[in-house]
Amino acid sequence: MARKKTNKQSFEEAIKATNDIASGFRVGLQALGANSSVIKAKNNRNINGSVDIDATTNSLYPQASRWDYTVGYEEYAYFVEVHPANTSNINEMIHKKEWLENWLNIHAPELEKIKAKAPYYWVPSGRVAILKTSLNFGK
């Protein structure tokens, strides 16, 4: 559930204040293209826009494990990665999330400020095949 809005930038303003992705803002879920069907919102009128982070930052960080999308909902930023969900993908997803967190802190501080409480979502692009034993980190 999103937090109550205070005096902060809107999602679109935060995107426009982020040089790396300022040109990538799209109305609604347009930036997700065919992947827009993976987003199920309680109220579609509360979707503030979206950005394809991966495509927009590809030329800036061509070798990086870039995150896919950000979506604004009730003026909070959510981050969505549509990716295969197999045991072999876990480390890749960890690297993508680390890249995103570093990028937010260094290059997108205005977007970082409006990040939702639970902002990161890995949406499987097919069936899920992750072994339970692969999730026992540090045990």
Coordinates of C-alpha atoms in Angstrom, one line a residue:
M1 CA 0.0 0.0 0.0
A2 CA 1.3 3.4 -0.9
R3 CA 2.1 6.0 1.8
K4 CA 0.1 9.2 2.1
K5 CA 1.4 12.0 -0.2
T6 CA 3.2 14.9 1.4
N7 CA 4.9 17.9 -0.1
K8 CA 7.1 16.2 -2.5
Q9 CA 7.8 16.0 -6.2
S10 CA 5.4 14.1 -8.4
F11 CA 6.5 11.0 -10.2
E12 CA 6.8 12.9 -13.5
E13 CA 8.7 15.8 -11.9
A14 CA 11.2 13.3 -10.4
I15 CA 11.7 11.6 -13.8
K16 CA 12.2 15.0 -15.5
A17 CA 14.7 15.9 -12.8
T18 CA 16.7 12.7 -13.6
N19 CA 18.9 13.4 -16.6
D20 CA 19.5 9.8 -17.4
I21 CA 15.8 9.0 -18.0
A22 CA 14.2 12.5 -18.4
S23 CA 13.3 11.7 -22.1
G24 CA 11.8 8.3 -21.2
F25 CA 8.7 9.4 -19.4
R26 CA 5.5 7.9 -20.9
V27 CA 1.9 8.3 -19.9
G28 CA 0.3 5.4 -18.0
L29 CA 2.1 2.1 -18.6
Q30 CA 3.1 2.9 -22.2
A31 CA 6.9 2.5 -21.4
L32 CA 6.3 -1.2 -20.6
G33 CA 5.0 -2.0 -24.1
A34 CA 3.9 -5.6 -24.3
N35 CA 4.8 -6.1 -20.6
S36 CA 2.2 -3.6 -19.5
S37 CA -0.2 -6.5 -18.9
V38 CA 1.9 -7.7 -15.9
I39 CA 0.9 -4.6 -13.9
K40 CA -2.4 -4.9 -12.0
A41 CA -3.3 -1.7 -10.2
K42 CA -6.2 -1.3 -7.8
N43 CA -7.1 1.9 -9.7
N44 CA -5.5 2.6 -13.1
R45 CA -6.3 6.3 -12.7
N46 CA -3.6 6.4 -10.0
I47 CA -0.9 5.3 -12.4
N48 CA 1.3 8.4 -12.9
G49 CA 3.4 7.2 -15.7
S50 CA 6.3 4.9 -16.5
V51 CA 9.8 4.7 -17.9
D52 CA 11.8 1.9 -19.5
I53 CA 15.0 2.4 -17.5
D54 CA 16.8 -0.4 -19.4
A55 CA 16.2 1.1 -22.9
T56 CA 16.6 4.7 -21.8
T57 CA 20.0 4.1 -20.1
N58 CA 21.4 1.4 -22.5
S59 CA 23.7 3.8 -24.2
L60 CA 24.9 5.3 -20.9
Y61 CA 25.6 2.0 -19.2
P62 CA 25.9 -0.6 -22.0
Q63 CA 27.7 -3.2 -19.9
A64 CA 25.6 -2.8 -16.7
S65 CA 22.9 -5.2 -15.5
R66 CA 20.2 -2.6 -15.8
W67 CA 16.8 -2.7 -14.2
D68 CA 13.8 -2.8 -16.6
Y69 CA 11.1 -0.2 -15.5
T70 CA 9.9 2.3 -13.0
V71 CA 6.2 2.9 -12.6
G72 CA 4.5 5.8 -10.7
Y73 CA 1.5 4.9 -8.6
E74 CA -0.1 7.5 -6.3
E75 CA 3.1 9.5 -6.9
Y76 CA 5.4 6.8 -5.5
A77 CA 8.0 5.1 -7.6
Y78 CA 7.9 1.3 -8.0
F79 CA 10.6 -0.7 -9.9
V80 CA 9.6 -3.7 -12.0
E81 CA 11.9 -6.3 -13.6
V82 CA 10.2 -8.7 -16.0
H83 CA 12.7 -11.6 -16.2
P84 CA 12.8 -15.4 -16.2
A85 CA 12.5 -16.8 -12.7
N86 CA 14.9 -19.8 -12.6
T87 CA 17.4 -20.7 -9.9
S88 CA 20.1 -19.7 -12.4
N89 CA 18.7 -16.1 -12.5
I90 CA 19.0 -15.3 -8.8
N91 CA 22.5 -13.9 -8.9
E92 CA 21.7 -11.9 -12.1
M93 CA 18.6 -10.4 -10.3
I94 CA 20.8 -9.5 -7.3
H95 CA 23.2 -7.7 -9.6
K96 CA 20.3 -5.8 -11.3
K97 CA 18.9 -4.7 -7.9
E98 CA 22.4 -3.6 -6.8
W99 CA 22.8 -1.6 -10.0
L100 CA 19.4 0.0 -9.5
E101 CA 20.1 1.0 -5.9
N102 CA 23.5 2.5 -6.8
W103 CA 22.0 4.3 -9.8
L104 CA 19.2 5.7 -7.7
N105 CA 21.6 7.0 -5.1
I106 CA 24.1 8.5 -7.5
H107 CA 22.1 9.5 -10.6
A108 CA 18.4 9.6 -9.6
P109 CA 18.2 11.2 -6.1
E110 CA 14.7 12.7 -6.8
L111 CA 13.4 9.3 -7.8
E112 CA 15.0 7.8 -4.7
K113 CA 13.1 10.3 -2.5
I114 CA 9.7 9.1 -3.8
K115 CA 10.5 5.4 -3.7
A116 CA 7.6 3.3 -2.3
K117 CA 8.0 1.4 1.0
A118 CA 8.2 -1.9 -0.9
P119 CA 9.5 -0.7 -4.3
Y120 CA 11.1 -3.7 -6.0
Y121 CA 9.2 -6.3 -8.0
W122 CA 10.6 -9.3 -10.0
V123 CA 7.8 -10.4 -12.3
P124 CA 8.4 -13.8 -13.9
S125 CA 8.4 -13.8 -17.6
G126 CA 7.4 -17.4 -17.7
R127 CA 7.0 -20.2 -15.2
V128 CA 8.8 -20.1 -11.9
A129 CA 11.5 -22.7 -11.4
I130 CA 13.5 -21.6 -8.3
L131 CA 14.7 -24.3 -5.9
K132 CA 13.8 -23.7 -2.3
T133 CA 17.4 -24.6 -1.3
S134 CA 18.8 -21.8 -3.5
L135 CA 17.1 -19.2 -1.3
N136 CA 18.9 -20.2 1.9
F137 CA 21.5 -17.4 1.7
G138 CA 24.1 -17.6 4.5
K139 CA 22.9 -20.9 6.0

